[in-house]
CSV table of N, CA, C and O in Angstrom, one decimal:
chain,number,residue,atom,x,y,z
Y,1,MET,N,-25.1,12.8,0.4
Y,1,MET,CA,-25.8,11.6,0.6
Y,1,MET,C,-25.9,11.4,2.1
Y,1,MET,O,-25.0,11.8,2.9
Y,2,LYS,N,-26.9,10.7,2.5
Y,2,LYS,CA,-27.1,10.4,3.9
Y,2,LYS,C,-26.9,8.9,4.1
Y,2,LYS,O,-27.4,8.1,3.4
Y,3,VAL,N,-26.2,8.5,5.2
Y,3,VAL,CA,-26.0,7.1,5.6
Y,3,VAL,C,-27.3,6.6,6.3
Y,3,VAL,O,-27.7,7.2,7.2
Y,4,THR,N,-27.8,5.5,5.8
Y,4,THR,CA,-28.9,4.9,6.4
Y,4,THR,C,-28.5,3.9,7.5
Y,4,THR,O,-27.3,3.4,7.5
Y,5,ALA,N,-29.4,3.5,8.4
Y,5,ALA,CA,-29.1,2.5,9.4
Y,5,ALA,C,-28.8,1.2,8.7
Y,5,ALA,O,-27.9,0.5,9.2
Y,6,GLU,N,-29.4,0.9,7.6
Y,6,GLU,CA,-29.1,-0.4,6.9
Y,6,GLU,C,-27.7,-0.4,6.4
Y,6,GLU,O,-27.0,-1.4,6.4
Y,7,LYS,N,-27.3,0.7,5.8
Y,7,LYS,CA,-25.9,0.9,5.3
Y,7,LYS,C,-24.9,0.7,6.4
Y,7,LYS,O,-23.9,0.0,6.3
Y,8,ASN,N,-25.2,1.3,7.5
Y,8,ASN,CA,-24.3,1.2,8.7
Y,8,ASN,C,-24.2,-0.2,9.2
Y,8,ASN,O,-23.1,-0.7,9.4
Y,9,ASP,N,-25.3,-0.9,9.2
Y,9,ASP,CA,-25.4,-2.3,9.7
Y,9,ASP,C,-24.6,-3.2,8.7
Y,9,ASP,O,-23.9,-4.1,9.1
Y,10,LYS,N,-24.7,-2.9,7.4
Y,10,LYS,CA,-24.0,-3.7,6.4
Y,10,LYS,C,-22.5,-3.6,6.6
Y,10,LYS,O,-21.8,-4.6,6.6
Y,11,VAL,N,-22.1,-2.3,6.8
Y,11,VAL,CA,-20.6,-2.1,6.9
Y,11,VAL,C,-20.1,-2.7,8.2
Y,11,VAL,O,-19.0,-3.3,8.3
Y,12,ALA,N,-21.0,-2.7,9.3
Y,12,ALA,CA,-20.6,-3.2,10.6
Y,12,ALA,C,-20.3,-4.7,10.5
Y,12,ALA,O,-19.4,-5.2,11.2
Y,13,GLN,N,-21.0,-5.4,9.6
Y,13,GLN,CA,-20.8,-6.9,9.5
Y,13,GLN,C,-19.7,-7.3,8.5
Y,13,GLN,O,-19.3,-8.4,8.4
Y,14,MET,N,-19.2,-6.3,7.7
Y,14,MET,CA,-18.0,-6.6,6.8
Y,14,MET,C,-16.8,-6.9,7.7
Y,14,MET,O,-16.6,-6.3,8.7
Y,15,THR,N,-15.9,-7.8,7.2
Y,15,THR,CA,-14.7,-8.1,8.0
Y,15,THR,C,-13.6,-7.1,7.5
Y,15,THR,O,-13.4,-6.8,6.3
Y,16,PHE,N,-12.8,-6.7,8.5
Y,16,PHE,CA,-11.6,-5.9,8.2
Y,16,PHE,C,-10.7,-6.7,7.2
Y,16,PHE,O,-10.1,-6.2,6.3
Y,17,ALA,N,-10.5,-8.0,7.5
Y,17,ALA,CA,-9.7,-8.9,6.7
Y,17,ALA,C,-10.1,-8.9,5.2
Y,17,ALA,O,-9.2,-9.1,4.4
Y,18,SER,N,-11.3,-8.7,4.9
Y,18,SER,CA,-11.8,-8.8,3.5
Y,18,SER,C,-11.4,-7.4,2.8
Y,18,SER,O,-11.2,-7.4,1.6
Y,19,ILE,N,-11.3,-6.4,3.5
Y,19,ILE,CA,-11.0,-5.1,2.9
Y,19,ILE,C,-9.5,-4.7,2.9
Y,19,ILE,O,-8.9,-4.1,2.1
Y,20,TYR,N,-8.8,-5.3,4.0
Y,20,TYR,CA,-7.4,-5.0,4.1
Y,20,TYR,C,-6.5,-5.2,2.9
Y,20,TYR,O,-5.7,-4.3,2.5
Y,21,PRO,N,-6.7,-6.3,2.2
Y,21,PRO,CA,-5.9,-6.5,1.0
Y,21,PRO,C,-6.1,-5.5,-0.1
Y,21,PRO,O,-5.2,-5.1,-0.8
Y,22,HIS,N,-7.3,-4.9,-0.1
Y,22,HIS,CA,-7.5,-3.8,-1.1
Y,22,HIS,C,-6.8,-2.5,-0.7
Y,22,HIS,O,-6.3,-1.8,-1.5
Y,23,TYR,N,-6.7,-2.3,0.6
Y,23,TYR,CA,-5.9,-1.2,1.1
Y,23,TYR,C,-4.5,-1.3,0.7
Y,23,TYR,O,-3.8,-0.4,0.2
Y,24,VAL,N,-3.9,-2.5,1.0
Y,24,VAL,CA,-2.5,-2.8,0.6
Y,24,VAL,C,-2.3,-2.6,-0.8
Y,24,VAL,O,-1.3,-1.9,-1.2
Y,25,ARG,N,-3.1,-3.2,-1.7
Y,25,ARG,CA,-2.9,-3.1,-3.1
Y,25,ARG,C,-3.0,-1.6,-3.6
Y,25,ARG,O,-2.2,-1.2,-4.4
Y,26,LYS,N,-4.0,-0.9,-3.0
Y,26,LYS,CA,-4.1,0.5,-3.4
Y,26,LYS,C,-2.9,1.4,-3.1
Y,26,LYS,O,-2.4,2.1,-4.0
Y,27,VAL,N,-2.3,1.2,-1.9
Y,27,VAL,CA,-1.2,2.0,-1.6
Y,27,VAL,C,0.1,1.6,-2.3
Y,27,VAL,O,0.9,2.4,-2.7
Y,28,GLU,N,0.3,0.3,-2.4
Y,28,GLU,CA,1.5,-0.2,-3.1
Y,28,GLU,C,1.5,0.1,-4.6
Y,28,GLU,O,2.5,0.4,-5.1
Y,29,LYS,N,0.3,0.1,-5.2
Y,29,LYS,CA,0.2,0.5,-6.6
Y,29,LYS,C,0.6,1.9,-6.8
Y,29,LYS,O,1.1,2.2,-7.9
Y,30,LYS,N,0.5,2.7,-5.8
Y,30,LYS,CA,0.9,4.1,-5.9
Y,30,LYS,C,2.3,4.4,-5.3
Y,30,LYS,O,2.6,5.6,-5.1
Y,31,GLY,N,3.0,3.3,-5.0
Y,31,GLY,CA,4.4,3.5,-4.6
Y,31,GLY,C,4.6,3.7,-3.1
Y,31,GLY,O,5.7,4.0,-2.6
Y,32,ARG,N,3.5,3.5,-2.3
Y,32,ARG,CA,3.6,3.6,-0.8
Y,32,ARG,C,3.8,2.2,-0.3
Y,32,ARG,O,3.7,1.2,-1.1
Y,33,THR,N,4.1,2.0,1.0
Y,33,THR,CA,4.4,0.7,1.5
Y,33,THR,C,3.4,0.2,2.5
Y,33,THR,O,2.6,1.0,3.1
Y,34,LYS,N,3.4,-1.1,2.7
Y,34,LYS,CA,2.5,-1.7,3.7
Y,34,LYS,C,2.9,-1.1,5.1
Y,34,LYS,O,2.0,-0.9,5.9
Y,35,GLU,N,4.1,-0.9,5.4
Y,35,GLU,CA,4.5,-0.3,6.6
Y,35,GLU,C,3.9,1.1,6.8
Y,35,GLU,O,3.5,1.4,7.9
Y,36,GLU,N,3.8,1.9,5.8
Y,36,GLU,CA,3.2,3.2,5.9
Y,36,GLU,C,1.7,3.0,6.1
Y,36,GLU,O,1.1,3.8,6.9
Y,37,LEU,N,1.1,2.1,5.5
Y,37,LEU,CA,-0.3,1.8,5.7
Y,37,LEU,C,-0.5,1.4,7.2
Y,37,LEU,O,-1.5,1.9,7.8
Y,38,HIS,N,0.3,0.5,7.7
Y,38,HIS,CA,0.2,0.1,9.1
Y,38,HIS,C,0.4,1.3,10.1
Y,38,HIS,O,-0.3,1.4,11.1
Y,39,GLN,N,1.3,2.2,9.7
Y,39,GLN,CA,1.5,3.4,10.5
Y,39,GLN,C,0.2,4.3,10.5
Y,39,GLN,O,-0.2,4.8,11.6
Y,40,VAL,N,-0.5,4.4,9.4
Y,40,VAL,CA,-1.7,5.2,9.3
Y,40,VAL,C,-2.8,4.5,10.1
Y,40,VAL,O,-3.5,5.1,10.9
Y,41,ILE,N,-3.0,3.2,10.0
Y,41,ILE,CA,-4.0,2.4,10.7
Y,41,ILE,C,-3.7,2.5,12.2
Y,41,ILE,O,-4.6,2.7,13.0
Y,42,SER,N,-2.4,2.4,12.6
Y,42,SER,CA,-2.1,2.5,14.0
Y,42,SER,C,-2.4,3.8,14.6
Y,42,SER,O,-2.9,4.0,15.7
Y,43,TRP,N,-2.1,4.9,13.8
Y,43,TRP,CA,-2.4,6.2,14.3
Y,43,TRP,C,-3.9,6.4,14.6
Y,43,TRP,O,-4.3,6.9,15.6
Y,44,LEU,N,-4.7,5.9,13.7
Y,44,LEU,CA,-6.2,6.1,13.8
Y,44,LEU,C,-6.7,5.2,14.9
Y,44,LEU,O,-7.6,5.7,15.7
Y,45,THR,N,-6.3,4.0,15.0
Y,45,THR,CA,-6.9,3.0,15.9
Y,45,THR,C,-6.1,2.7,17.2
Y,45,THR,O,-6.7,2.1,18.1
Y,46,GLY,N,-4.9,3.0,17.2
Y,46,GLY,CA,-4.0,2.6,18.4
Y,46,GLY,C,-3.5,1.2,18.4
Y,46,GLY,O,-2.8,0.7,19.3
Y,47,PHE,N,-3.8,0.4,17.3
Y,47,PHE,CA,-3.4,-1.0,17.2
Y,47,PHE,C,-1.9,-1.1,16.8
Y,47,PHE,O,-1.5,-0.3,15.9
Y,48,ASP,N,-1.2,-1.9,17.5
Y,48,ASP,CA,0.2,-2.2,17.1
Y,48,ASP,C,0.1,-3.3,16.0
Y,48,ASP,O,-1.0,-3.9,15.7
Y,49,GLU,N,1.3,-3.7,15.5
Y,49,GLU,CA,1.4,-4.7,14.4
Y,49,GLU,C,0.7,-6.0,14.8
Y,49,GLU,O,0.0,-6.6,14.1
Y,50,GLY,N,1.0,-6.5,16.0
Y,50,GLY,CA,0.5,-7.8,16.5
Y,50,GLY,C,-1.0,-7.7,16.6
Y,50,GLY,O,-1.7,-8.7,16.2
Y,51,GLN,N,-1.5,-6.7,17.2
Y,51,GLN,CA,-3.0,-6.6,17.4
Y,51,GLN,C,-3.7,-6.5,16.0
Y,51,GLN,O,-4.7,-7.2,15.8
Y,52,LEU,N,-3.1,-5.8,15.1
Y,52,LEU,CA,-3.7,-5.7,13.7
Y,52,LEU,C,-3.7,-7.1,13.1
Y,52,LEU,O,-4.7,-7.5,12.5
Y,53,GLN,N,-2.6,-7.9,13.2
Y,53,GLN,CA,-2.6,-9.2,12.6
Y,53,GLN,C,-3.6,-10.1,13.3
Y,53,GLN,O,-4.2,-10.9,12.6
Y,54,ASP,N,-3.7,-10.0,14.6
Y,54,ASP,CA,-4.7,-10.8,15.3
Y,54,ASP,C,-6.1,-10.5,14.8
Y,54,ASP,O,-6.9,-11.5,14.6
Y,55,LEU,N,-6.5,-9.3,14.6
Y,55,LEU,CA,-7.8,-8.9,14.1
Y,55,LEU,C,-8.0,-9.4,12.7
Y,55,LEU,O,-9.1,-9.9,12.3
Y,56,ILE,N,-7.0,-9.4,11.9
Y,56,ILE,CA,-7.1,-10.0,10.5
Y,56,ILE,C,-7.3,-11.5,10.6
Y,56,ILE,O,-8.2,-12.0,9.9
Y,57,GLN,N,-6.5,-12.2,11.4
Y,57,GLN,CA,-6.6,-13.6,11.6
Y,57,GLN,C,-8.0,-14.1,12.1
Y,57,GLN,O,-8.5,-15.0,11.6
Y,58,GLU,N,-8.5,-13.3,13.0
Y,58,GLU,CA,-9.8,-13.7,13.6
Y,58,GLU,C,-11.0,-13.2,12.8
Y,58,GLU,O,-12.1,-13.4,13.1
Y,59,LYS,N,-10.6,-12.6,11.6
Y,59,LYS,CA,-11.7,-12.1,10.7
Y,59,LYS,C,-12.7,-11.2,11.5
Y,59,LYS,O,-13.9,-11.4,11.3
Y,60,ALA,N,-12.2,-10.2,12.2
Y,60,ALA,CA,-13.0,-9.3,13.0
Y,60,ALA,C,-13.8,-8.4,12.0
Y,60,ALA,O,-13.4,-8.0,11.0
Y,61,THR,N,-15.1,-8.2,12.4
Y,61,THR,CA,-15.9,-7.3,11.7
Y,61,THR,C,-15.5,-5.9,12.0
Y,61,THR,O,-14.8,-5.7,12.9
Y,62,PHE,N,-15.9,-5.0,11.1
Y,62,PHE,CA,-15.6,-3.6,11.4
Y,62,PHE,C,-16.2,-3.1,12.7
Y,62,PHE,O,-15.6,-2.3,13.4
Y,63,GLU,N,-17.3,-3.7,13.1
Y,63,GLU,CA,-17.9,-3.3,14.3
Y,63,GLU,C,-17.0,-3.7,15.5
Y,63,GLU,O,-16.7,-2.9,16.4
Y,64,THR,N,-16.5,-4.9,15.5
Y,64,THR,CA,-15.5,-5.4,16.5
Y,64,THR,C,-14.2,-4.6,16.4
Y,64,THR,O,-13.6,-4.2,17.4
Y,65,PHE,N,-13.7,-4.4,15.2
Y,65,PHE,CA,-12.5,-3.7,14.9
Y,65,PHE,C,-12.5,-2.3,15.6
Y,65,PHE,O,-11.6,-2.0,16.4
Y,66,PHE,N,-13.6,-1.6,15.4
Y,66,PHE,CA,-13.6,-0.3,16.0
Y,66,PHE,C,-14.1,-0.3,17.5
Y,66,PHE,O,-13.7,0.7,18.2
Y,67,GLN,N,-14.7,-1.3,17.9
Y,67,GLN,CA,-15.0,-1.4,19.4
Y,67,GLN,C,-13.7,-1.6,20.1
Y,67,GLN,O,-13.6,-1.1,21.2
Y,68,LYS,N,-12.8,-2.3,19.6
Y,68,LYS,CA,-11.5,-2.6,20.2
Y,68,LYS,C,-10.5,-1.5,20.0
Y,68,LYS,O,-9.5,-1.4,20.7
Y,69,ALA,N,-10.8,-0.6,19.1
Y,69,ALA,CA,-9.8,0.5,18.8
Y,69,ALA,C,-9.9,1.6,19.8
Y,69,ALA,O,-11.0,1.8,20.4
Y,70,THR,N,-8.8,2.4,19.9
Y,70,THR,CA,-8.8,3.6,20.7
Y,70,THR,C,-8.6,4.7,19.7
Y,70,THR,O,-7.5,4.9,19.2
Y,71,LEU,N,-9.7,5.3,19.2
Y,71,LEU,CA,-9.5,6.3,18.2
Y,71,LEU,C,-8.6,7.5,18.6
Y,71,LEU,O,-8.7,8.0,19.7
Y,72,HIS,N,-7.8,7.9,17.7
Y,72,HIS,CA,-6.9,9.0,17.9
Y,72,HIS,C,-7.7,10.3,18.3
Y,72,HIS,O,-8.7,10.6,17.6
Y,73,PRO,N,-7.2,11.1,19.2
Y,73,PRO,CA,-8.0,12.3,19.6
Y,73,PRO,C,-8.1,13.3,18.5
Y,73,PRO,O,-9.0,14.1,18.5
Y,74,ASN,N,-7.2,13.2,17.5
Y,74,ASN,CA,-7.3,14.2,16.3
Y,74,ASN,C,-8.1,13.6,15.2
Y,74,ASN,O,-8.1,14.2,14.1
Y,75,ALA,N,-8.7,12.4,15.3
Y,75,ALA,CA,-9.4,11.8,14.2
Y,75,ALA,C,-10.5,12.8,13.7
Y,75,ALA,O,-10.8,12.8,12.5
Y,76,HIS,N,-11.1,13.6,14.6
Y,76,HIS,CA,-12.1,14.5,14.1
Y,76,HIS,C,-11.6,15.5,13.1
Y,76,HIS,O,-12.4,16.2,12.5
Y,77,LEU,N,-10.3,15.7,13.0
Y,77,LEU,CA,-9.7,16.6,12.0
Y,77,LEU,C,-9.8,16.0,10.6
Y,77,LEU,O,-9.5,16.7,9.6
Y,78,ILE,N,-10.1,14.8,10.5
Y,78,ILE,CA,-10.2,14.1,9.1
Y,78,ILE,C,-11.6,14.6,8.5
Y,78,ILE,O,-12.6,14.3,9.0
Y,79,LYS,N,-11.5,15.4,7.5
Y,79,LYS,CA,-12.7,16.0,6.9
Y,79,LYS,C,-12.6,15.7,5.4
Y,79,LYS,O,-11.6,15.3,4.8
Y,80,GLY,N,-13.7,16.0,4.7
Y,80,GLY,CA,-13.8,15.9,3.3
Y,80,GLY,C,-14.8,14.8,2.8
Y,80,GLY,O,-15.6,14.3,3.6
Y,81,VAL,N,-14.8,14.6,1.5
Y,81,VAL,CA,-15.7,13.7,0.9
Y,81,VAL,C,-15.0,12.4,0.6
Y,81,VAL,O,-13.9,12.4,0.0
Y,82,ILE,N,-15.6,11.3,0.9
Y,82,ILE,CA,-15.1,9.9,0.6
Y,82,ILE,C,-16.3,9.1,0.2
Y,82,ILE,O,-17.3,9.0,0.9
Y,83,CYS,N,-16.3,8.5,-1.0
Y,83,CYS,CA,-17.3,7.6,-1.5
Y,83,CYS,C,-18.7,8.4,-1.5
Y,83,CYS,O,-19.7,7.8,-1.2
Y,84,GLY,N,-18.6,9.6,-1.8
Y,84,GLY,CA,-19.9,10.4,-1.9
Y,84,GLY,C,-20.4,10.9,-0.6
Y,84,GLY,O,-21.4,11.6,-0.5
Y,85,TYR,N,-19.7,10.7,0.5
Y,85,TYR,CA,-20.2,11.1,1.8
Y,85,TYR,C,-19.3,12.1,2.4
Y,85,TYR,O,-18.1,11.9,2.5
Y,86,ARG,N,-19.8,13.2,2.9
Y,86,ARG,CA,-19.0,14.2,3.7
Y,86,ARG,C,-18.8,13.7,5.1
Y,86,ARG,O,-19.8,13.5,5.8
Y,87,ILE,N,-17.6,13.3,5.4
Y,87,ILE,CA,-17.2,12.6,6.6
Y,87,ILE,C,-17.8,13.3,7.9
Y,87,ILE,O,-18.4,12.7,8.7
Y,88,GLU,N,-17.6,14.6,7.9
Y,88,GLU,CA,-18.0,15.3,9.1
Y,88,GLU,C,-19.6,15.3,9.3
Y,88,GLU,O,-20.1,15.7,10.4
Y,89,ASP,N,-20.3,15.0,8.3
Y,89,ASP,CA,-21.8,14.9,8.4
Y,89,ASP,C,-22.4,13.6,8.7
Y,89,ASP,O,-23.6,13.4,8.8
Y,90,ILE,N,-21.5,12.5,8.8
Y,90,ILE,CA,-22.0,11.2,9.0
Y,90,ILE,C,-22.4,11.0,10.5
Y,90,ILE,O,-21.6,11.3,11.4
Y,91,GLU,N,-23.7,10.6,10.7
Y,91,GLU,CA,-24.2,10.5,12.0
Y,91,GLU,C,-23.8,9.3,12.8
Y,91,GLU,O,-23.6,9.3,14.0
Y,92,PHE,N,-23.6,8.2,12.1
Y,92,PHE,CA,-23.3,6.9,12.7
Y,92,PHE,C,-21.7,6.8,13.0
Y,92,PHE,O,-21.0,6.9,12.1
Y,93,ASP,N,-21.4,6.6,14.3
Y,93,ASP,CA,-20.0,6.6,14.6
Y,93,ASP,C,-19.2,5.5,13.9
Y,93,ASP,O,-18.1,5.8,13.4
Y,94,LEU,N,-19.7,4.3,13.8
Y,94,LEU,CA,-19.0,3.3,13.1
Y,94,LEU,C,-18.8,3.6,11.7
Y,94,LEU,O,-17.7,3.5,11.2
Y,95,TYR,N,-19.8,4.0,11.0
Y,95,TYR,CA,-19.6,4.4,9.6
Y,95,TYR,C,-18.6,5.5,9.4
Y,95,TYR,O,-17.8,5.4,8.5
Y,96,ARG,N,-18.7,6.5,10.3
Y,96,ARG,CA,-17.7,7.6,10.2
Y,96,ARG,C,-16.3,7.1,10.4
Y,96,ARG,O,-15.4,7.5,9.7
Y,97,ASN,N,-16.1,6.2,11.4
Y,97,ASN,CA,-14.8,5.6,11.6
Y,97,ASN,C,-14.3,4.9,10.4
Y,97,ASN,O,-13.1,5.0,10.1
Y,98,VAL,N,-15.1,4.1,9.8
Y,98,VAL,CA,-14.7,3.3,8.6
Y,98,VAL,C,-14.3,4.3,7.5
Y,98,VAL,O,-13.3,4.2,6.8
Y,99,ARG,N,-15.1,5.4,7.3
Y,99,ARG,CA,-14.7,6.4,6.3
Y,99,ARG,C,-13.5,7.2,6.7
Y,99,ARG,O,-12.8,7.6,5.8
Y,100,TYR,N,-13.2,7.4,8.0
Y,100,TYR,CA,-11.9,8.0,8.4
Y,100,TYR,C,-10.8,7.2,7.8
Y,100,TYR,O,-9.9,7.7,7.2
Y,101,LEU,N,-10.9,5.8,8.1
Y,101,LEU,CA,-9.8,4.9,7.6
Y,101,LEU,C,-9.7,5.0,6.1
Y,101,LEU,O,-8.6,5.1,5.6
Y,102,ASP,N,-10.8,5.0,5.4
Y,102,ASP,CA,-10.8,5.0,3.9
Y,102,ASP,C,-10.1,6.3,3.5
Y,102,ASP,O,-9.3,6.3,2.5
Y,103,LYS,N,-10.4,7.4,4.1
Y,103,LYS,CA,-9.9,8.7,3.7
Y,103,LYS,C,-8.4,8.7,3.9
Y,103,LYS,O,-7.6,9.2,3.1
Y,104,LEU,N,-7.9,8.2,5.1
Y,104,LEU,CA,-6.5,8.1,5.3
Y,104,LEU,C,-5.7,7.3,4.3
Y,104,LEU,O,-4.7,7.6,3.8
Y,105,VAL,N,-6.4,6.2,3.9
Y,105,VAL,CA,-5.7,5.3,2.9
Y,105,VAL,C,-5.7,6.0,1.6
Y,105,VAL,O,-4.7,5.9,0.9
Y,106,ASP,N,-6.8,6.7,1.2
Y,106,ASP,CA,-6.8,7.5,0.0
Y,106,ASP,C,-5.7,8.6,0.0
Y,106,ASP,O,-4.9,8.7,-1.0
Y,107,GLU,N,-5.5,9.3,1.1
Y,107,GLU,CA,-4.5,10.3,1.2
Y,107,GLU,C,-3.1,9.7,1.0
Y,107,GLU,O,-2.2,10.2,0.4
Y,108,LEU,N,-2.9,8.5,1.6
Y,108,LEU,CA,-1.6,7.8,1.5
Y,108,LEU,C,-1.3,7.5,0.1
Y,108,LEU,O,-0.2,7.7,-0.4
Y,109,ALA,N,-2.3,6.9,-0.6
Y,109,ALA,CA,-2.2,6.5,-2.0
Y,109,ALA,C,-1.9,7.7,-2.9
Y,109,ALA,O,-1.3,7.5,-3.9
Y,110,LYS,N,-2.5,8.8,-2.5
Y,110,LYS,CA,-2.3,10.0,-3.4
Y,110,LYS,C,-1.0,10.7,-3.2
Y,110,LYS,O,-0.7,11.7,-3.8
Y,111,GLY,N,-0.2,10.2,-2.2
Y,111,GLY,CA,1.1,10.7,-2.0
Y,111,GLY,C,1.2,11.9,-1.0
Y,111,GLY,O,2.2,12.6,-1.0
Y,112,ARG,N,0.2,12.1,-0.3
Y,112,ARG,CA,0.2,13.1,0.7
Y,112,ARG,C,1.3,12.8,1.8
Y,112,ARG,O,1.6,11.7,2.1
Y,113,ALA,N,1.9,13.9,2.3
Y,113,ALA,CA,3.0,13.7,3.3
Y,113,ALA,C,2.4,13.1,4.6
Y,113,ALA,O,1.3,13.4,5.0
Y,114,MET,N,3.2,12.2,5.2
Y,114,MET,CA,2.7,11.5,6.3
Y,114,MET,C,2.3,12.4,7.5
Y,114,MET,O,1.3,12.2,8.2
Y,115,GLU,N,3.0,13.6,7.7
Y,115,GLU,CA,2.7,14.5,8.8
Y,115,GLU,C,1.3,15.1,8.6
Y,115,GLU,O,0.6,15.3,9.5
Y,116,LYS,N,0.9,15.3,7.3
Y,116,LYS,CA,-0.4,15.8,7.0
Y,116,LYS,C,-1.5,14.7,7.2
Y,116,LYS,O,-2.6,15.0,7.7
Y,117,ILE,N,-1.2,13.5,6.8
Y,117,ILE,CA,-2.1,12.4,6.9
Y,117,ILE,C,-2.4,12.2,8.4
Y,117,ILE,O,-3.6,12.0,8.8
Y,118,LEU,N,-1.4,12.2,9.2
Y,118,LEU,CA,-1.5,11.9,10.6
Y,118,LEU,C,-2.0,13.1,11.5
Y,118,LEU,O,-2.0,13.1,12.7
Y,119,ARG,N,-2.3,14.2,10.8
Y,119,ARG,CA,-2.9,15.4,11.5
Y,119,ARG,C,-2.1,15.8,12.7
Y,119,ARG,O,-2.6,15.9,13.8
Y,120,GLU,N,-0.8,15.9,12.5
Y,120,GLU,CA,0.1,16.3,13.6
Y,120,GLU,C,-0.1,17.8,13.9
Y,120,GLU,O,-0.2,18.6,13.0
Y,121,GLU,N,-0.1,18.1,15.2
Y,121,GLU,CA,-0.3,19.5,15.6
Y,121,GLU,C,1.1,20.2,15.3
Y,121,GLU,O,2.1,19.7,15.5
Y,122,LYS,N,0.9,21.4,14.8
Y,122,LYS,CA,2.1,22.3,14.6
Y,122,LYS,C,2.6,22.8,15.9
Y,122,LYS,O,1.8,23.2,16.7
Y,123,LYS,N,3.9,22.7,16.1
Y,123,LYS,CA,4.5,23.1,17.4
Y,123,LYS,C,5.0,24.5,17.3
Y,123,LYS,O,5.4,25.1,16.3
């Protein structure tokens, strides 16, 4: 599937606060913790706990959320299909970043090891 400009704009206006509870529910239902979720979000975006809570409180849109984020240099290593879209083929940066986050949350919920989710370099 191909992401349209309209789809990208729609996601840009969604608030992170409206999706966050779904992320929490998804990972907790599968035996993972909110702390692990925050670790994954922090890895991808660079946000600490306080910044994350501020963005939730201010009901930041995904556009604002990712404008303020410092994407991890290994984020490009997140590959695969999420919601019918091959992540590495998504042209819109914002939409790709949202799908990166969705993919990491899915991997966490599926029980993947944290080192693999966080795409840590082998030493």
